[in-house]
PDB file of C-alpha atoms and ligand atoms in Angstrom:
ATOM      1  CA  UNK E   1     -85.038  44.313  -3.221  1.00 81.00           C
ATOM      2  CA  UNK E   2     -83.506  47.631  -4.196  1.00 87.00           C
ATOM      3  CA  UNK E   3     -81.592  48.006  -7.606  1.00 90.00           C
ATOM      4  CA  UNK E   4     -78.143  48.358  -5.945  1.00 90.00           C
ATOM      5  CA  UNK E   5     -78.714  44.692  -4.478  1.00 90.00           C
ATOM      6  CA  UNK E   6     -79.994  43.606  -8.082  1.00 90.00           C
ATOM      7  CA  UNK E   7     -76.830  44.552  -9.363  1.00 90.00           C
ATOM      8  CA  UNK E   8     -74.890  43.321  -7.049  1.00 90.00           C
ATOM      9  CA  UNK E   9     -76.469  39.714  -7.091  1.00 92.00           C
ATOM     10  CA  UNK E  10     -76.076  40.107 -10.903  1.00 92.00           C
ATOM     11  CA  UNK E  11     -72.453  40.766 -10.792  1.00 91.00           C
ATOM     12  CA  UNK E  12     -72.004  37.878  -7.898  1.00 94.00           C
ATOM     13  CA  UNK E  13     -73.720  35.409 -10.402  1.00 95.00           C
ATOM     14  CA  UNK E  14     -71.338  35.001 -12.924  1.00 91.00           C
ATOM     15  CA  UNK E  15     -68.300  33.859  -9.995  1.00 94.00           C
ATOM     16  CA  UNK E  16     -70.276  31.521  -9.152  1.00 95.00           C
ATOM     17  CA  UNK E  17     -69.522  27.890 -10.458  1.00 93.00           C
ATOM     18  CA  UNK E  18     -71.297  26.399 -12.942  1.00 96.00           C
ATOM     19  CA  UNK E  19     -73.919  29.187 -14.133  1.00 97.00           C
ATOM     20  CA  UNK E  20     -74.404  29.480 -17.158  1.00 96.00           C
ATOM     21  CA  UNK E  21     -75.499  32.890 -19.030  1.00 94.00           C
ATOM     22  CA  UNK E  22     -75.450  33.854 -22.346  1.00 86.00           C
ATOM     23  CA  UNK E  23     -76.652  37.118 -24.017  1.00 83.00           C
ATOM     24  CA  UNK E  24     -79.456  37.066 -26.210  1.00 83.00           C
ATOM     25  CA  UNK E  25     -76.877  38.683 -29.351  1.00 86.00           C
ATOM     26  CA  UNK E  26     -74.597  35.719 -28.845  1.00 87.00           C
ATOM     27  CA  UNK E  27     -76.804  32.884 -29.137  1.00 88.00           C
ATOM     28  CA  UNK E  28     -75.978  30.514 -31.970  1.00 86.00           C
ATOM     29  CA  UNK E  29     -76.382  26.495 -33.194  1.00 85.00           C
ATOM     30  CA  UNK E  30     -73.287  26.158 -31.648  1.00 89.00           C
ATOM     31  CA  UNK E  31     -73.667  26.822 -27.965  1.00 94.00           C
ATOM     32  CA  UNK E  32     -70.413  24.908 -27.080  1.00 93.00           C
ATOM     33  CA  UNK E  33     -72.445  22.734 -24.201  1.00 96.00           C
ATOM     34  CA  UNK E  34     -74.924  21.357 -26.367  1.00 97.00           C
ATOM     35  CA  UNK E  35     -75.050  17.694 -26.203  1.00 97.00           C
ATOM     36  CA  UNK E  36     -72.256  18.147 -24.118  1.00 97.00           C
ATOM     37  CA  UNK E  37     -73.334  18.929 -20.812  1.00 98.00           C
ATOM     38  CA  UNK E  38     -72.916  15.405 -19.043  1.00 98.00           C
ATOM     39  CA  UNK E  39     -69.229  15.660 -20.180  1.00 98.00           C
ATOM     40  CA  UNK E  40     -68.281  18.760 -19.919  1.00 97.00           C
ATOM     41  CA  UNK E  41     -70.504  20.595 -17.166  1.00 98.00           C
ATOM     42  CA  UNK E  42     -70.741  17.759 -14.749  1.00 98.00           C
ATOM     43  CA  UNK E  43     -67.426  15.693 -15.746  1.00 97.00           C
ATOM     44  CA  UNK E  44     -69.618  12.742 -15.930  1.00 98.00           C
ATOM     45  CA  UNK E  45     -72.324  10.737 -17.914  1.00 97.00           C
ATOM     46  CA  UNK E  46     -75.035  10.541 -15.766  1.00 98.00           C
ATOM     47  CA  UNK E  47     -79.133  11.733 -16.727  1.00 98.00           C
ATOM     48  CA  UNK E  48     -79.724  15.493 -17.403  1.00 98.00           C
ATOM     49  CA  UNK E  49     -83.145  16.674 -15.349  1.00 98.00           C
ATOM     50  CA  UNK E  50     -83.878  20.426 -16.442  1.00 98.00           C
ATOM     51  CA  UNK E  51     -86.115  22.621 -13.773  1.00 98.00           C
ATOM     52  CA  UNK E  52     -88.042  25.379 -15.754  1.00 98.00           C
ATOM     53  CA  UNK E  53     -88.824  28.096 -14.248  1.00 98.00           C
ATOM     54  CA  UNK E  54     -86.975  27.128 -11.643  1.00 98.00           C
ATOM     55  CA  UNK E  55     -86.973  30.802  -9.589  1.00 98.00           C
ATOM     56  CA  UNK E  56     -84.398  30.195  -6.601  1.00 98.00           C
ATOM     57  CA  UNK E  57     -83.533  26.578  -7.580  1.00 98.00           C
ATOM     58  CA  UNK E  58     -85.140  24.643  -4.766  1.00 98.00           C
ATOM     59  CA  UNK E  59     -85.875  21.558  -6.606  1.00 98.00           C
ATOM     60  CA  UNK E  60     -82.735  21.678  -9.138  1.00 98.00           C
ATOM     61  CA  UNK E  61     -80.618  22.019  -5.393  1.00 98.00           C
ATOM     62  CA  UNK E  62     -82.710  19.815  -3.147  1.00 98.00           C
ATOM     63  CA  UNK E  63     -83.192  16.982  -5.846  1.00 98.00           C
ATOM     64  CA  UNK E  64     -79.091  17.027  -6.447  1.00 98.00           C
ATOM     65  CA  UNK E  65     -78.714  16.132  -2.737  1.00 98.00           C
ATOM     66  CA  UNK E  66     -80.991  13.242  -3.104  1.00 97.00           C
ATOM     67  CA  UNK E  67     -80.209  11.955  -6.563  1.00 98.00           C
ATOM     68  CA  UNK E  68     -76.010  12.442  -7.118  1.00 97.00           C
ATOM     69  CA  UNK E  69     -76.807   9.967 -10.104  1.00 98.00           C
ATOM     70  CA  UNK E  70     -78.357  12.459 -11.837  1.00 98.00           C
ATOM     71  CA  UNK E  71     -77.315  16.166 -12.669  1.00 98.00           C
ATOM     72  CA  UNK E  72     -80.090  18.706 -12.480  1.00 98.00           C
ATOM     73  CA  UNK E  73     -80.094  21.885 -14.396  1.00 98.00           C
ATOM     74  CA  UNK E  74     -82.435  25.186 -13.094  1.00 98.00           C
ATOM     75  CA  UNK E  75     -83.037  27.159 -16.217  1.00 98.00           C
ATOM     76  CA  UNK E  76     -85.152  31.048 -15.426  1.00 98.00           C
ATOM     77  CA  UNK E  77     -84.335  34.149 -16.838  1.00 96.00           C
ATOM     78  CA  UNK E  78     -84.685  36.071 -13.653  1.00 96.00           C
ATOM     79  CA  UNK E  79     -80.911  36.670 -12.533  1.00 96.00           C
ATOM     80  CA  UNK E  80     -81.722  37.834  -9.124  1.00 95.00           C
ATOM     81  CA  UNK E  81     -83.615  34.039  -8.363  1.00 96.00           C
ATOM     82  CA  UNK E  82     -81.474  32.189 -10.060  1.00 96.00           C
ATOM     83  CA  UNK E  83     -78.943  33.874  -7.530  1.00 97.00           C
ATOM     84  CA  UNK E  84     -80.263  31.636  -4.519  1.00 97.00           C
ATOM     85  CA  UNK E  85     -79.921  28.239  -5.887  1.00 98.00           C
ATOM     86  CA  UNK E  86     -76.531  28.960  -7.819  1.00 98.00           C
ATOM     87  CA  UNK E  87     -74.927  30.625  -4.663  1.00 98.00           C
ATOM     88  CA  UNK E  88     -75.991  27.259  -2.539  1.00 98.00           C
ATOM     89  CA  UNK E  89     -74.549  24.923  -5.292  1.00 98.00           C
ATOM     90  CA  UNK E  90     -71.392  27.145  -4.957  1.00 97.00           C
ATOM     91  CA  UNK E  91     -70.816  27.166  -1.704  1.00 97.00           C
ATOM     92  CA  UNK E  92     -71.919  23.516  -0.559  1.00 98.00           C
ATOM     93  CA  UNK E  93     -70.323  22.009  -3.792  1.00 97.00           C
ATOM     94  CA  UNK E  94     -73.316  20.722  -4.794  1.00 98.00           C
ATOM     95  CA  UNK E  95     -71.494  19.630  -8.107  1.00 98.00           C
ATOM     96  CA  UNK E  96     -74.286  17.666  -9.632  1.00 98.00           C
ATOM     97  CA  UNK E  97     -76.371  20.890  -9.686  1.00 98.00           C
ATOM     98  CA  UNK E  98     -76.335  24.316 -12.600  1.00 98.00           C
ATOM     99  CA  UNK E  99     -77.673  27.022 -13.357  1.00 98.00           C
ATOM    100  CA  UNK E 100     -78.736  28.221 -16.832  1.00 98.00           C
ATOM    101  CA  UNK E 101     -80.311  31.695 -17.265  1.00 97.00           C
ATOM    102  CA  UNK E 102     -81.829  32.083 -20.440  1.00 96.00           C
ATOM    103  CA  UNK E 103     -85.766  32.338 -21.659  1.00 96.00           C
ATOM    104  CA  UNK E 104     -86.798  28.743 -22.162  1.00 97.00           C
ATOM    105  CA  UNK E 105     -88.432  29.777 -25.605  1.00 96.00           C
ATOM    106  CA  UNK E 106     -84.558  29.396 -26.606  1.00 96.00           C
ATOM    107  CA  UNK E 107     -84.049  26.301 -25.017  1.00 97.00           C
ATOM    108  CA  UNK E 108     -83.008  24.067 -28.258  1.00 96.00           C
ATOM    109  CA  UNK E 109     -79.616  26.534 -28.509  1.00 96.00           C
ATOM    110  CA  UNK E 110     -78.784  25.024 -25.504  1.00 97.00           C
ATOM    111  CA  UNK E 111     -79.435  21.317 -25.143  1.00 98.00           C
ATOM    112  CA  UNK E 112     -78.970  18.800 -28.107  1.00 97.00           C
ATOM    113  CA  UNK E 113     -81.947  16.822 -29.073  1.00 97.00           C
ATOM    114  CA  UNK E 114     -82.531  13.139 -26.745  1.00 98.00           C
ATOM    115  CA  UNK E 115     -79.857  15.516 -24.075  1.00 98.00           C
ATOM    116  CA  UNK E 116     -82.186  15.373 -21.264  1.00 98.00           C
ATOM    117  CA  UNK E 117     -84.247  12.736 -19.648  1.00 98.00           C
ATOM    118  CA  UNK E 118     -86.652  14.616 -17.008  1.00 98.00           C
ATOM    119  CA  UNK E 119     -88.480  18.448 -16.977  1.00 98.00           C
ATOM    120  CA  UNK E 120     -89.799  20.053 -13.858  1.00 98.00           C
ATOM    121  CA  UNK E 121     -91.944  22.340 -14.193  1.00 98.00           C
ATOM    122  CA  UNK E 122     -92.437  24.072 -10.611  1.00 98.00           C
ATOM    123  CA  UNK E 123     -95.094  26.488 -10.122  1.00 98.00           C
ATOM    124  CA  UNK E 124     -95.273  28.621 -13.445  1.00 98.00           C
ATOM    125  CA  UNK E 125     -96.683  31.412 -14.350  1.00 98.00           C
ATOM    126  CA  UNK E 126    -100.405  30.727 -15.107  1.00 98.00           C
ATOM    127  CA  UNK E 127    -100.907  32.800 -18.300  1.00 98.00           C
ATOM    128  CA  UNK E 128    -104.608  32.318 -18.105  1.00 97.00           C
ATOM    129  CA  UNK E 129    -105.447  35.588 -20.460  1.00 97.00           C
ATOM    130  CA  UNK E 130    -106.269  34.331 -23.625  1.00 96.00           C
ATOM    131  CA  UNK E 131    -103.508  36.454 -25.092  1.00 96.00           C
ATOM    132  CA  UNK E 132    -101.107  35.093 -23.005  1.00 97.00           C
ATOM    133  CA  UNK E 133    -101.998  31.408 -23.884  1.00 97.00           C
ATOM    134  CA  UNK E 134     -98.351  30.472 -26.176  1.00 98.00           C
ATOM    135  CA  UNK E 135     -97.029  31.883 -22.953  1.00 98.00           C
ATOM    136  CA  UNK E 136     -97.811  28.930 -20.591  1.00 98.00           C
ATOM    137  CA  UNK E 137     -94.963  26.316 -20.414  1.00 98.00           C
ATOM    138  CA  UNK E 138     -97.124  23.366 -20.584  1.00 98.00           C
ATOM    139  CA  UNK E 139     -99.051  24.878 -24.489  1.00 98.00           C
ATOM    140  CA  UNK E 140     -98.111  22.497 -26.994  1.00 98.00           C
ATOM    141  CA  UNK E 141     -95.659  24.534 -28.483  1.00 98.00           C
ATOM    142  CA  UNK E 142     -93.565  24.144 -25.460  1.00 98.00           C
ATOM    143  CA  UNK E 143     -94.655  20.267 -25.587  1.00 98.00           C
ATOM    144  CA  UNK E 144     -93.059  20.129 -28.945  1.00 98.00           C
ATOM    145  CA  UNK E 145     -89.598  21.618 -27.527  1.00 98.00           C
ATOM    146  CA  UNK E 146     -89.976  19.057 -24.700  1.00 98.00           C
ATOM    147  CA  UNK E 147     -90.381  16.309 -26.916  1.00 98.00           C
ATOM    148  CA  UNK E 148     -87.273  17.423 -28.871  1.00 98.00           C
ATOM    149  CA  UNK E 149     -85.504  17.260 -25.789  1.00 98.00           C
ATOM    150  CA  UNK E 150     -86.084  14.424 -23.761  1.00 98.00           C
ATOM    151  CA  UNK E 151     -84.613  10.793 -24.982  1.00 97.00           C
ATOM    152  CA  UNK E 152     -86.950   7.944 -24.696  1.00 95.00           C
ATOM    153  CA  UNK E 153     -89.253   7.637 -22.394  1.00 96.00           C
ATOM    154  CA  UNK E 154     -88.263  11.235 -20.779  1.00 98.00           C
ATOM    155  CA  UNK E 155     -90.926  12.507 -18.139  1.00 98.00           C
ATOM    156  CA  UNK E 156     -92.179  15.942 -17.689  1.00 98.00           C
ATOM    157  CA  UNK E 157     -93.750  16.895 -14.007  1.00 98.00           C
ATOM    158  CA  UNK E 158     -95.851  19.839 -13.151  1.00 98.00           C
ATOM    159  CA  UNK E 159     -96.639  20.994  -9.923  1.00 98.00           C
ATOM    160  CA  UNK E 160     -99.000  24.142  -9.504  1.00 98.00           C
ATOM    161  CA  UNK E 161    -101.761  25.453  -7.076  1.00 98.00           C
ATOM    162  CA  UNK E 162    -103.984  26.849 -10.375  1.00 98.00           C
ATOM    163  CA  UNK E 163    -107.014  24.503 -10.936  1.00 98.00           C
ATOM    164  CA  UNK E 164    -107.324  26.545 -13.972  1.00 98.00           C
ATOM    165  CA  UNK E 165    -103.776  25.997 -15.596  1.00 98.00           C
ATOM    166  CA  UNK E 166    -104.221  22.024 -14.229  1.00 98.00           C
ATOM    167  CA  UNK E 167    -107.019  21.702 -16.032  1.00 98.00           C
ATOM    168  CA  UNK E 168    -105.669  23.475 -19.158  1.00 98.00           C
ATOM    169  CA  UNK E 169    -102.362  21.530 -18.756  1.00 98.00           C
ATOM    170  CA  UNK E 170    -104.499  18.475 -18.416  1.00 98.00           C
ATOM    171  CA  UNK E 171    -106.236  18.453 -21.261  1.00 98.00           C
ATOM    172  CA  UNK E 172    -102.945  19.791 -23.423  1.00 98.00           C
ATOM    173  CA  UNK E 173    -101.072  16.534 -22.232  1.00 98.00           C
ATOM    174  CA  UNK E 174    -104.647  14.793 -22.885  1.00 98.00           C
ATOM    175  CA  UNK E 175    -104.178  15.911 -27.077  1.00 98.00           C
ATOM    176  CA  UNK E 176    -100.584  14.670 -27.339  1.00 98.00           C
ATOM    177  CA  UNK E 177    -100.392  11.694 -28.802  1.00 97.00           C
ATOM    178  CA  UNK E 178     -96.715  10.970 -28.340  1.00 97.00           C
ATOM    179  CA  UNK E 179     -96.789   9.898 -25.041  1.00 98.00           C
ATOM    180  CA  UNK E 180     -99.146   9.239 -21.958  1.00 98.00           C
ATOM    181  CA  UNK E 181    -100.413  10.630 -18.935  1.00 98.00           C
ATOM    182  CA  UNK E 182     -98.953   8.673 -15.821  1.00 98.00           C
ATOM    183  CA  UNK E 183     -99.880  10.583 -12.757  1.00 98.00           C
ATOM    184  CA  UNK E 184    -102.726  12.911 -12.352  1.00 98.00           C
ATOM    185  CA  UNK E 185    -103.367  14.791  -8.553  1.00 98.00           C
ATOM    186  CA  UNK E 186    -105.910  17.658  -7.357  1.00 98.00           C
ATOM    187  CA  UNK E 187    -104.089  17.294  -4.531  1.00 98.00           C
ATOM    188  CA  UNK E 188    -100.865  15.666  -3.422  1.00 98.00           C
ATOM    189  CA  UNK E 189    -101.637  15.540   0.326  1.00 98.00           C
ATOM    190  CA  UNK E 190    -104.962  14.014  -0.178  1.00 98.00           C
ATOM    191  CA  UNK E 191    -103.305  10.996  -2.261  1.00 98.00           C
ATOM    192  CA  UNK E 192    -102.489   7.759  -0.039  1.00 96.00           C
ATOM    193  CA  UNK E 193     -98.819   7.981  -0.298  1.00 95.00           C
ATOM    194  CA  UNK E 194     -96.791  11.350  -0.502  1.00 95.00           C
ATOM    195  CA  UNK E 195     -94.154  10.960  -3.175  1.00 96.00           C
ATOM    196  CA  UNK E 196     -90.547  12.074  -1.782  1.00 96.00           C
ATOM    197  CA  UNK E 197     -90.003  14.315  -4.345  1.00 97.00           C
ATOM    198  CA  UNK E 198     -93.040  15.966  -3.959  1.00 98.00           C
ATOM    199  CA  UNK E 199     -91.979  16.804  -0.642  1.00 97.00           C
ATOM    200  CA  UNK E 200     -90.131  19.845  -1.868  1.00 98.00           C
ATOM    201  CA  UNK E 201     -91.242  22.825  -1.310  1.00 98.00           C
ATOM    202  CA  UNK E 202     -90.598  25.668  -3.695  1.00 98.00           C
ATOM    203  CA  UNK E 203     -90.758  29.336  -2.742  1.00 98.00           C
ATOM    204  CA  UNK E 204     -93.766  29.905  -4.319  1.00 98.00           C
ATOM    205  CA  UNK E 205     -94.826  26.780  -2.966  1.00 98.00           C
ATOM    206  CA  UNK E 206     -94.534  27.632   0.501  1.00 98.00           C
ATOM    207  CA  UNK E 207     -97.004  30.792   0.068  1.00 98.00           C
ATOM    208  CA  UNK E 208     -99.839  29.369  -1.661  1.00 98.00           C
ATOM    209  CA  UNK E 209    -100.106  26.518   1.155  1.00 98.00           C
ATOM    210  CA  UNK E 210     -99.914  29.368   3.350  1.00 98.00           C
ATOM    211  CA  UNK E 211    -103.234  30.355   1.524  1.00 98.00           C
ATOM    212  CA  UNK E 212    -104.588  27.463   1.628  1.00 98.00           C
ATOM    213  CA  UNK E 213    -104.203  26.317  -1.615  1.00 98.00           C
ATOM    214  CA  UNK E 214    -104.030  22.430  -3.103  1.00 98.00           C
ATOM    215  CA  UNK E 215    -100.906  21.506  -4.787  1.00 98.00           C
ATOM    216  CA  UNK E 216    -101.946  19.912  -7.870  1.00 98.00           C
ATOM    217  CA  UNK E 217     -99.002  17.294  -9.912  1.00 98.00           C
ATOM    218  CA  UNK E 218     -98.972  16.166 -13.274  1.00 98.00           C
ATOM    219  CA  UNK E 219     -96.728  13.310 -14.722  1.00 98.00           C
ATOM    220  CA  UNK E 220     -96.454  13.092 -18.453  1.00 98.00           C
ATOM    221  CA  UNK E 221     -94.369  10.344 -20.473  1.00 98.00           C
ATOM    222  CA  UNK E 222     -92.909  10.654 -23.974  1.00 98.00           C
ATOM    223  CA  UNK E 223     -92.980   7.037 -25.825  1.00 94.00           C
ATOM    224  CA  UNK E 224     -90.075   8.139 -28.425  1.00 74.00           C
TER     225      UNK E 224
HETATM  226  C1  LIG M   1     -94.185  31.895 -10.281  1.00 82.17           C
HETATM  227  S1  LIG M   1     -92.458  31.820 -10.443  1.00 82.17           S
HETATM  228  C2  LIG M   1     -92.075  30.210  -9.777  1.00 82.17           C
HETATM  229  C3  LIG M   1     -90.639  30.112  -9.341  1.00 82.17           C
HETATM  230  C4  LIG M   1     -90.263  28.779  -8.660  1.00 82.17           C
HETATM  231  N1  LIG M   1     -90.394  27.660  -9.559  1.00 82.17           N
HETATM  232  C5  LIG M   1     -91.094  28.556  -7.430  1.00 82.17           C
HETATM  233  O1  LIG M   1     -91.958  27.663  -7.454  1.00 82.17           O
HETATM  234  O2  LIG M   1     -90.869  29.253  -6.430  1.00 82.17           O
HETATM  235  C6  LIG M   1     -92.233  31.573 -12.177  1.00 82.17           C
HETATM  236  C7  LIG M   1     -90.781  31.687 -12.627  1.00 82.17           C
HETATM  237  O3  LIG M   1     -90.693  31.340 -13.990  1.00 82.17           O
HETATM  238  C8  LIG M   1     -89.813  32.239 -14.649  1.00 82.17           C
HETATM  239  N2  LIG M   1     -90.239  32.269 -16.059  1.00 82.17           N
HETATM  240  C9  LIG M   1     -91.508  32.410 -16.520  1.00 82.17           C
HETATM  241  N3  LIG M   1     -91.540  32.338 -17.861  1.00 82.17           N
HETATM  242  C10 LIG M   1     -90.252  32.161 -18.261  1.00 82.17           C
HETATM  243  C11 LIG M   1     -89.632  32.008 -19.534  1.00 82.17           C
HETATM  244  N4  LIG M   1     -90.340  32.023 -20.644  1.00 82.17           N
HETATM  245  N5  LIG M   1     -88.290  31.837 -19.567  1.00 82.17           N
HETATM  246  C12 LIG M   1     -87.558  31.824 -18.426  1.00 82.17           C
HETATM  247  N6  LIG M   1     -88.091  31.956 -17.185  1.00 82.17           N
HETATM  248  C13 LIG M   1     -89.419  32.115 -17.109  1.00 82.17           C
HETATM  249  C14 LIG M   1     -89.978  33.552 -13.927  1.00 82.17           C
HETATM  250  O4  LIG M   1     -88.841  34.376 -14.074  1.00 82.17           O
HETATM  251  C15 LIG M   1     -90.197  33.087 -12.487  1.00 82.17           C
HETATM  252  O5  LIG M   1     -88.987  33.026 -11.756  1.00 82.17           O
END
């Protein structure tokens, strides 16, 4: 994609309903959705489900057409992605679905803590260099945001094709003591049942099967 298109997705974005951007300068404790999202956003009170990472949106958008009890949230700071998912809420008033573009490191400015009940995490970025290690969504740093975020019982999933970040991811969600490991799969279509929601199929998704690759799942859930 040239720049010219960049900018012009950029500049479509913010029309859209229900996106939500902020610049970095202007965050502050008092982001005027947070703990209000339910309300205000979605005009209801129903469960908030976040999708980081979320790229074009395919689960925050495909998992609002199956669940209209819940309201699903894709959060990525890539403006261009986001542009998919938040143009197809638009348009096919999909108004149990949003779009939040923001790093997730910043994620407490934007959601109050016990505001959200489920995380996706679809397909990250494996940060496998040692370096890069705080940078994987699933380190315990990011667990520690996660547990600030979710209410009782809240679930985080992870689907990925890297046996390498599974097996990290494993063995953080192994070390955290504040909750429990539910579901564990080296390979979703090798398991007797296929989930429905693992039926999605994410961008990213779609090319690694193309390679060959298993699609791995994790299910993690917080006690408190
Ligand atoms: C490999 S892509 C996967 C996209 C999508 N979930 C899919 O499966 O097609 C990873 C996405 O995570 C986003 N991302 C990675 N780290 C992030 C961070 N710290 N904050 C916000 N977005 C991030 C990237 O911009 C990118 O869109």
């Amino acid at each position: 994609m040239n720049v010219k298109q960049k900018l012009k997705r950029f500049s479509e974005l913010g029309t859209f309903d229900r996106v939500i951007e902020l610049e970095f300068k202007n965050l502050n404790e008092n982001f005027e959705y947070k703990g209000n999202w339910a309300n205000e956003v979605f005009k209801n009170n129903n469960p908030i489900v976040l999708e980081l990472g979320c790229g074009k949106g395919e689960y925050t958008i495909d998992l609002a057409k199956k669940a209209t009890g819940k309201n699903f949230i894709g959060v990525d700071i890539k403006g261009n992605r986001l542009w998919r998912g938040a143009k197809t809420g638009h348009e096919e008033g999909i108004t149990n679905s949003a779009f939040l573009r923001t790093q997730i490191e910043f994620i407490e400015y934007f959601f109050a803590e016990n505001e959200v009940s489920e995380i996706w995490i679809t397909f990250p970025d494996p940060q496998l260099k040692d370096r890069r290690e705080e940078k994987r969504l699933t380190h315990p740093n990011f667990l520690d945001k996660y547990h600030f975020l979710l209410n009782e019982n809240g679930l985080v999933h992870l689907k990925t094709d890297s046996k390498e970040l599974f097996e990290i991811s494993v063995e953080y969600f192994k070390n955290e003591s504040r909750g429990t490991l539910t579901c564990v799969s080296h390979d979703i279509n090798a398991e007797p049942e296929m989930r429905e929601e693992w039926q999605i199929e994410t961008f990213y998704e779609q090319k690694f099967r193309k390679e060959g690759k298993a699609i791995q799942y994790l299910q993690f859930q917080f006690n408190s």
